[in-house]
Coordinates of C-alpha atoms and ligand atoms in Angstrom, one line a residue:
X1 CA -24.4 40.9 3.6
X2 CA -22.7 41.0 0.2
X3 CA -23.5 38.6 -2.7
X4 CA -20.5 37.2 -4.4
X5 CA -21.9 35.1 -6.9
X6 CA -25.9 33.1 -6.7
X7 CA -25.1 31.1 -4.5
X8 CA -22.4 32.5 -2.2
X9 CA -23.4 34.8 0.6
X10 CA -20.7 37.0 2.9
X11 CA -21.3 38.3 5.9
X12 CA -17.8 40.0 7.6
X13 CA -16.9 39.8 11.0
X14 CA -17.1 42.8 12.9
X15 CA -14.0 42.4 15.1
X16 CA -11.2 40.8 12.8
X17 CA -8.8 38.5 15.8
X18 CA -5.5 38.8 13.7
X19 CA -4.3 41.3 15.9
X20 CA -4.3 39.3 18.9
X21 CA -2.7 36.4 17.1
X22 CA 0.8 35.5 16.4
X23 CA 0.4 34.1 13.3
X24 CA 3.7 33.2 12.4
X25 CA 4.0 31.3 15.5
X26 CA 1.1 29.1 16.5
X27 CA 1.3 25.7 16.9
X28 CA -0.6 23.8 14.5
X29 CA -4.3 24.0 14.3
X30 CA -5.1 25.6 17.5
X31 CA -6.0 29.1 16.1
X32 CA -8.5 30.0 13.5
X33 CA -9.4 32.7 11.2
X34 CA -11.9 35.2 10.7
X35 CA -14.1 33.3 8.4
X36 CA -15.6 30.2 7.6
X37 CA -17.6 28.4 4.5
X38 CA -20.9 26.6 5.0
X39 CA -22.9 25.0 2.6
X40 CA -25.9 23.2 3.7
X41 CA -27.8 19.6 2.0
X42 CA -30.9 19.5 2.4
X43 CA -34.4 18.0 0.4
X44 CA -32.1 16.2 -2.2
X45 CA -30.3 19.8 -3.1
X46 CA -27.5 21.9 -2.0
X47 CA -29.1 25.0 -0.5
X48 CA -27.7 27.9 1.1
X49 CA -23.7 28.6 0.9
X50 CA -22.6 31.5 3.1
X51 CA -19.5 32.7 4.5
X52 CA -19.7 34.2 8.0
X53 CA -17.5 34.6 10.6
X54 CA -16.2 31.4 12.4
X55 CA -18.0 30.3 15.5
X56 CA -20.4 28.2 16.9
X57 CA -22.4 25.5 14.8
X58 CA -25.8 24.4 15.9
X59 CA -25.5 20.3 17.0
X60 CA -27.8 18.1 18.9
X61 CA -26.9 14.7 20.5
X62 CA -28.8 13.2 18.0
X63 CA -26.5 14.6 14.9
X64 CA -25.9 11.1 12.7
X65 CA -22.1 11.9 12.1
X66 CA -21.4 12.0 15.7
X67 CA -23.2 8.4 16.0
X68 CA -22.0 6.4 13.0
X69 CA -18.8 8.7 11.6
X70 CA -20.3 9.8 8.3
X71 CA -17.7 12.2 7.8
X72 CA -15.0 12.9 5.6
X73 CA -12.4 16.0 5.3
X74 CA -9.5 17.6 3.0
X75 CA -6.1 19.5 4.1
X76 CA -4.8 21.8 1.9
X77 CA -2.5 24.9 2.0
X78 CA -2.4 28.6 1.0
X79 CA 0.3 30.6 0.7
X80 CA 1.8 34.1 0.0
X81 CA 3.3 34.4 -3.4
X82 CA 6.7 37.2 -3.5
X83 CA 4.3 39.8 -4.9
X84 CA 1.8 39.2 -1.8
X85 CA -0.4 37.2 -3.8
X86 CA -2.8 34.7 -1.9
X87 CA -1.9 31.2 -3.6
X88 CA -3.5 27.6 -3.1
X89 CA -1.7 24.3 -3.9
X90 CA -4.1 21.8 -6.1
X91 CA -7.3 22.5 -4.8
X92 CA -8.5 20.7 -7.7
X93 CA -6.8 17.4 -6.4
X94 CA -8.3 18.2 -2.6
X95 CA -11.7 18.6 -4.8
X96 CA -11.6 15.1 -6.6
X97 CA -10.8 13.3 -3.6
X98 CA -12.9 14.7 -0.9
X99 CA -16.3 13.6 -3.7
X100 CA -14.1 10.1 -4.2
X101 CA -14.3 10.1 -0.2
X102 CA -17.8 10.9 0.0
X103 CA -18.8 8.3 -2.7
X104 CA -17.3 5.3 -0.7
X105 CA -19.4 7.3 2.2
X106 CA -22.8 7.2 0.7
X107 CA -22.6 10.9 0.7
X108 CA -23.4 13.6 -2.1
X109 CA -20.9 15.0 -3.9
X110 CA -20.2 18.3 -3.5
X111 CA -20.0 20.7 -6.6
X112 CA -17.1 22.6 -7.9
X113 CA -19.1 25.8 -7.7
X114 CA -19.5 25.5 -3.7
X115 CA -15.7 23.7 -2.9
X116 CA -13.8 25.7 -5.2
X117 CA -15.5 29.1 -5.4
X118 CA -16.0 29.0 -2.2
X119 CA -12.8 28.3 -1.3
X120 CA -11.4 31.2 -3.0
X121 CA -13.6 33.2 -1.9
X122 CA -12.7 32.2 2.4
X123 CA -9.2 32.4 1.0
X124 CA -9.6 35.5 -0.4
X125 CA -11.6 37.6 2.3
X126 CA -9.4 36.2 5.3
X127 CA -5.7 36.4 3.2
X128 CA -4.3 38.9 5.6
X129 CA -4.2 35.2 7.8
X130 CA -1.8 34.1 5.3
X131 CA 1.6 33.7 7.7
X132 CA 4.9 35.4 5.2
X133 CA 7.3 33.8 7.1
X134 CA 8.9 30.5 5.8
X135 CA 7.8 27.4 8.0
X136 CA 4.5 29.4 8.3
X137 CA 1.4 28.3 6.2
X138 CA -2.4 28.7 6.3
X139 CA -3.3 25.1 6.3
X140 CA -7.4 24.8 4.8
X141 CA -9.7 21.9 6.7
X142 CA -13.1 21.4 4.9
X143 CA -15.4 19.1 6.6
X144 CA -18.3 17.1 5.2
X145 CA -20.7 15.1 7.7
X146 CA -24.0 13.4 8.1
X147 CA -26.4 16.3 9.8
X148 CA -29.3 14.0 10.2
X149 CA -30.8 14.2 13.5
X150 CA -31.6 10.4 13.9
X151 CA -29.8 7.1 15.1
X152 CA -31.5 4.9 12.2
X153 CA -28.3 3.6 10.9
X154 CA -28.4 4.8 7.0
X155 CA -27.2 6.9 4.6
X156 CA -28.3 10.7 6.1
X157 CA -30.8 13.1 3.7
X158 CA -29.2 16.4 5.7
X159 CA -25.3 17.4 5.1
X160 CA -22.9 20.2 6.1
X161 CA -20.4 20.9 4.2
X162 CA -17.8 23.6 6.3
X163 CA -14.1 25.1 5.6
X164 CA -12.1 26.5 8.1
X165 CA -8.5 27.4 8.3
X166 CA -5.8 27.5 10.6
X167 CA -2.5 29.8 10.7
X168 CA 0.5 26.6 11.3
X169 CA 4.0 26.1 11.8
X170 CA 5.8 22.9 11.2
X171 CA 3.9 19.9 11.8
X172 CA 6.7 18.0 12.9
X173 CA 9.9 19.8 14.1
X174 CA 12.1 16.9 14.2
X175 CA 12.7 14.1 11.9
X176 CA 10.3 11.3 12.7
X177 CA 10.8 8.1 14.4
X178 CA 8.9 5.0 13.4
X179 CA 7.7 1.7 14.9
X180 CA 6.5 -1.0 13.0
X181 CA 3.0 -2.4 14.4
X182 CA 1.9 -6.0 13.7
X183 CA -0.8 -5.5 16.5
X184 CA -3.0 -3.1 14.6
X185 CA -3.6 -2.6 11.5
X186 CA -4.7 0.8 9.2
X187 CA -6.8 -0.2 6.4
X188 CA -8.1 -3.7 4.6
X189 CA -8.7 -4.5 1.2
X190 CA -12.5 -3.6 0.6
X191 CA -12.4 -1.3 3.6
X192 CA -12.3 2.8 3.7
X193 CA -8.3 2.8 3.7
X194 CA -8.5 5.0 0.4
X195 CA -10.9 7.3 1.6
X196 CA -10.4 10.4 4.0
X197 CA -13.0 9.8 6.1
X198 CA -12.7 10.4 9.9
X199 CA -13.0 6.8 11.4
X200 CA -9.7 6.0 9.7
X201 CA -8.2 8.7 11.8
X202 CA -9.7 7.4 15.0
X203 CA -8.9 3.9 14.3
X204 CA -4.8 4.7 14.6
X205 CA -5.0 6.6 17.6
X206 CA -4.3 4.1 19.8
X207 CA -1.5 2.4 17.6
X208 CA 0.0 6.1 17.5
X209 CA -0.4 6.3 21.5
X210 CA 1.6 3.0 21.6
X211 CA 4.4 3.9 19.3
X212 CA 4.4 7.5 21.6
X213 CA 4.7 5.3 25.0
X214 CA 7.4 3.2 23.4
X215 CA 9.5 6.8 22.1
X216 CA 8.4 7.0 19.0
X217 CA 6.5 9.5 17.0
X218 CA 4.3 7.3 14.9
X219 CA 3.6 3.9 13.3
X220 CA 4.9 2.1 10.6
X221 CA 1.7 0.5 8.9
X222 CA 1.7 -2.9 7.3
X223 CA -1.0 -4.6 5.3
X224 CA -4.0 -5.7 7.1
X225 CA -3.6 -9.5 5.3
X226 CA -0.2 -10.7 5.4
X227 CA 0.6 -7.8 7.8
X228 CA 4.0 -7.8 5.5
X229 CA 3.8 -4.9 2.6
X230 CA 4.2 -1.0 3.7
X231 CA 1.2 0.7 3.2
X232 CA 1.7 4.4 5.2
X233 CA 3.1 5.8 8.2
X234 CA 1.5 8.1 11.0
X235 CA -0.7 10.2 8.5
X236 CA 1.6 10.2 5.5
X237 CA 2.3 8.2 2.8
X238 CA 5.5 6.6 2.7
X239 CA 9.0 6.4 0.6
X240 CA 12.1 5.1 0.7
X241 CA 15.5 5.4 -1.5
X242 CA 16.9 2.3 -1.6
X243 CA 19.8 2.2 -4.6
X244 CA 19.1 5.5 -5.3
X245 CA 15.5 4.7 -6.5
X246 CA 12.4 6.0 -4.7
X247 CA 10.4 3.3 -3.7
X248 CA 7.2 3.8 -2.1
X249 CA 4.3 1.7 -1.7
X250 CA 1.5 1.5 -4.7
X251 CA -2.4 2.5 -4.7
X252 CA -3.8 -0.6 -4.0
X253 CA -7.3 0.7 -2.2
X254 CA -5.8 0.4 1.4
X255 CA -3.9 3.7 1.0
X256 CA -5.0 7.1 0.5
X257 CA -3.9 8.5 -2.9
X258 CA -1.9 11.6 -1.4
X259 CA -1.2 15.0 -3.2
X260 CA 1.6 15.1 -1.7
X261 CA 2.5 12.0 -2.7
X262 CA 2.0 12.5 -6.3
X263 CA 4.1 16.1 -6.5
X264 CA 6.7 14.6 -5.1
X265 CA 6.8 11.4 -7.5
X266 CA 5.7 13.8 -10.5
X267 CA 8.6 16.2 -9.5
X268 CA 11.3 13.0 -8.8
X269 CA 10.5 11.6 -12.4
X270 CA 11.0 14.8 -13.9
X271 CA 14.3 15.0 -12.2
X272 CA 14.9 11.8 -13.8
X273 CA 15.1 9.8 -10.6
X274 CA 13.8 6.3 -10.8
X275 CA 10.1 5.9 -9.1
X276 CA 9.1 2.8 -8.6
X277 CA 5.4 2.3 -6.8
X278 CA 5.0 -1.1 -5.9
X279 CA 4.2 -3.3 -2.9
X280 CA 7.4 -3.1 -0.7
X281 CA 7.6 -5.3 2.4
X282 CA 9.0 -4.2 5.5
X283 CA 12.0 -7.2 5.2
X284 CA 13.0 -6.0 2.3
X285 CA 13.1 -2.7 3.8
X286 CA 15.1 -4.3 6.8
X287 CA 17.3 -6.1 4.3
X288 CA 18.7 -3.2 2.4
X289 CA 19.0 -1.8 5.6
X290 CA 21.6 -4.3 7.3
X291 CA 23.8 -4.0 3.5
X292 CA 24.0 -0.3 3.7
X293 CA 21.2 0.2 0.7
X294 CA 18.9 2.4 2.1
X295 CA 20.1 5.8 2.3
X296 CA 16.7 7.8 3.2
X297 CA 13.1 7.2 4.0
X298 CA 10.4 9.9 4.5
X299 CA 7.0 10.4 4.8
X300 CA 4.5 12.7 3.0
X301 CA 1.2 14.8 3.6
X302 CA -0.5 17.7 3.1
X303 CA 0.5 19.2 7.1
X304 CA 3.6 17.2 7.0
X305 CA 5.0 18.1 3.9
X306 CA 8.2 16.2 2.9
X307 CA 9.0 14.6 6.9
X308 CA 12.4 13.4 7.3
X309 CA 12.5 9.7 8.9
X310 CA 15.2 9.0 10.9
X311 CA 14.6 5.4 12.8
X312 CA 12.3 2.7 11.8
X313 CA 12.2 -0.1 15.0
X314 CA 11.3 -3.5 13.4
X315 CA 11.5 -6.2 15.8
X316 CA 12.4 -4.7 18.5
X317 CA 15.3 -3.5 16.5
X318 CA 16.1 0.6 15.3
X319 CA 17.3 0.9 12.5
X320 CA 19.2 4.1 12.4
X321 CA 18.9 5.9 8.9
X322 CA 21.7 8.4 7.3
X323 CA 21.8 12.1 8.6
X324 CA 19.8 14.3 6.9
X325 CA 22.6 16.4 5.6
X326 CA 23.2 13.1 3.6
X327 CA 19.7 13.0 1.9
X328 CA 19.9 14.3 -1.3
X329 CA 16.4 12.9 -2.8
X330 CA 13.8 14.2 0.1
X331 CA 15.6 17.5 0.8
X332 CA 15.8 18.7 -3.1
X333 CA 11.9 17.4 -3.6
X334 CA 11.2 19.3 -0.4
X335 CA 12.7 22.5 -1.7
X336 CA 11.6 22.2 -5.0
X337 CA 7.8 21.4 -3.9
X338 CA 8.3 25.0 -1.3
X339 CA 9.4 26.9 -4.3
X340 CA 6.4 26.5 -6.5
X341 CA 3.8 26.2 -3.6
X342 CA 5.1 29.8 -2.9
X343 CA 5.2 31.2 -6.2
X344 CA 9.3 31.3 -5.9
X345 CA 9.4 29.3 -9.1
X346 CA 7.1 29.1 -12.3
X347 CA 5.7 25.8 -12.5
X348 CA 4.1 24.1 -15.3
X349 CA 1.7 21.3 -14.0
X350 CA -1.2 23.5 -13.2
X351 CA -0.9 23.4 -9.8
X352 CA -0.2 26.9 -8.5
X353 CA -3.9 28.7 -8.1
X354 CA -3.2 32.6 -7.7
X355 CA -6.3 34.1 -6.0
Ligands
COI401 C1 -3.0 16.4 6.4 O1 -1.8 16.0 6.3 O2 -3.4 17.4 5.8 C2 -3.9 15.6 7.2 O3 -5.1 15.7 6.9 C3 -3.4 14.8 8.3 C4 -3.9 15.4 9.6 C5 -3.7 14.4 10.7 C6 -3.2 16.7 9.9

C-alpha cells in the first residue's frame, strides 16, 4: 500500500487485465480498467479515499440510492497526447457540475482534493488503458450515491463516492436519427433537468425504446410545458445551423449545461460563427427545413462527442438533412475539439490537463 498524498491510499492490482483486452476495440463501456477511486462519507466527514483494484462493492437491499435514486455521475475523457502523455479534457468543468448535481440532490459536495487528485492519480496508475488509436478513448464515470442502509425517505448521512473507467470506441457509428416525442417528456421547469443525476437517465428509457421500435436512434425532446421549444436529444445537447448560424437551445434549468456543449460554442465564436442560444421550437425548426435553411443539425456529449444528425421525424414526417460531406460547421468543431483533447494543437482556454 503506497501513500500518495494524506488522504489518498493505492493498493495495485496484482494481475493487471490489459493483456487480455483489446483496448482499441471494445464496444463502449463494457470493459474496465485495473483501478478504481473510492472515497467514503461518513459521520458528517469525508473519510477514507483509496485506490484499489476494480471489483466488487459491498451493497445490501437496503442501500438508499437503490430505493429512492440519490445518485448522480460525470463522463469525462482521457487521452494520449503525441509524446505519450496521459491527458484529461476539463475535469474542472466535470468537477463543478457533478457538486451543482449533488446540491439539487441534497448531497455533500465533494472536494477538489478527492475528485481531482484523485482523478489524476486513477488516470495516472492505469494510463497504459489509455487506447492510441484515433476513435479510441478512455472515457472516466465517477459515481456519487446515497449509502444509507435505510428506506426512511431523506437526505442519506452515508455516501460513496467511486471512479471507474472504461477503454471506448465510437459511441455512435452512424449519424443519428431523431424522433420528436410529444408523449414524454425529459425535464420540467423546477425539476432535476439540469442536474446529472441518474433518474433523469431512467426516465427517457422508455421514450428512447419507442423512437428504437419506430427506427430511430433517439428522441427529440421538447419542453415539458408547451411541449414546443427543443430542449436536448437522446443524451446530448442539441444544435442546429440554420442560415449559417448555430442555434441551439438556451440554459433555462431543464437542460443540462454540457461541456461539450460549451467547447463547441466557445470554439464556433472564436471562429467567428454566429451562436445564438435561445429557445428554438421544433416548427421553426420544421420551417427552415421545408425552405432549404437548415443545412445541419447535431448533437453533443461527453461519449458522443460532436454526433452528426441526419433525420428528424416530426409529425410523422422525416426530414432528411444535407450529407455530411456538406457540413462544414459540425465537422470543423469536431476536428478542432479532437486536436486539442489530444494534445495535436496548443490550446489556450485551459482546458488540456497533462498528467
Ligand atoms: C456522456 O455523454 O458522457 C453521458 O454521460 C451520457 C451517457 C448515456 C453515456
Amino acid at each position: 500500500m503506497q501513500i500518495v498524498n494524506s488522504q489518498i491510499s493505492i493498493e495495485k492490482t496484482s494481475h493487471s487485465r490489459i493483456k487480455e483486452q483489446d483496448i482499441n476495440n471494445s464496444p463502449f463501456g463494457k470493459v474496465f480498467s485495473d483501478h478504481m477511486l473510492v472515497a467514503t462519507y461518513e459521520n458528517d466527514s469525508w473519510q477514507e479515499v483509496k485506490i484499489i483494484p476494480y471489483g466488487n462493492i459491498p451493497i445490501r437491499p437496503s442501500l438508499s440510492a437503490l430505493h429512492y435514486g440519490q445518485a448522480v455521475f460525470e463522463g469525462l475523457k482521457a487521452y494520449r497526447s503525441p509524446m505519450g502523455r496521459p491527458l484529461l479534457f476539463r475535469p474542472q468543468a466535470n468537477y463543478k457540475r457533478i457538486n451543482k448535481s449533488a446540491f439539487r440532490l441534497c448531497m455533500p459536495s465533494i472536494p477538489e482534493e478527492i475528485f481531482i487528485d484523485g482523478l489524476k492519480e486513477l488516470i495516472k496508475l492505469d494510463a497504459d488503458w489509455i487506447p492510441d488509436q484515433s476513435n479510441s478513448v478512455l472515457y472516466i464515470r465517477p459515481i456519487y450515491f446515497a449509502t444509507d442502509e435505510s428506506v426512511g425517505l431523506k437526505p442519506a448521512n452515508s455516501y460513496k463516492f467511486i471512479i471507474i473507467s472504461s477503454p471506448v470506441g465510437a459511441y455512435y457509428s452512424e449519424p443519428v436519427k431523431l424522433i420528436v416525442t410529444n408523449k414524454y417528456v425529459r425535464a420540467c421547469e423546477g425539476g432535476t433537468g439540469a442536474a446529472k443525476c441518474a433518474g433523469n437517465y431512467a426516465g427517457s428509457l422508455l421514450a428512447d425504446k419507442e423512437a428504437k421500435q419506430q427506427g430511430y436512434d433517439n428522441v427529440l425532446w421538447l419542453d415539458g410545458k408547451e411541449n414546443k421549444y427543443i430542449e436536448e436529444c437522446g443524451t446530448m445537447n442539441v444544435a442546429f445551423v440554420i442560415n449559417d448560424v448555430v442555434i441551439t437551445p438556451q440554459l433555462t434549468g431543464t437542460i443540462l449545461g454540457g461541456i461539450t456543449r460549451d467547447s463547441a460554442l466557445t470554439l464556433f465564436r472564436d471562429m467567428g460563427v454566429k451562436v445564438e442560444e435561445r429557445l428554438i421550437s421544433i416548427d421553426e425548426v420544421a420551417q427552415a427545413y421545408e425552405v432549404g435553411n437548415l443545412s445541419e443539425a447535431f448533437g453533443m456529449g461527453t461519449a458522443a462527442t460532436i454526433a452528426h444528425i441526419s433525420t428528424i421525424n416530426y409529425q410523422g414526417k422525416d426530414m432528411i438533412l444535407p450529407s455530411i460531406d456538406q457540413r462544414k460547421y459540425a465537422s470543423q468543431v469536431l476536428q478542432k475539439l479532437e486536436d486539442i483533447k489530444t494534445g495535436k494543437v496548443i490550446e489556450s482556454y485551459g482546458w488540456v490537463c497533462q498528467l
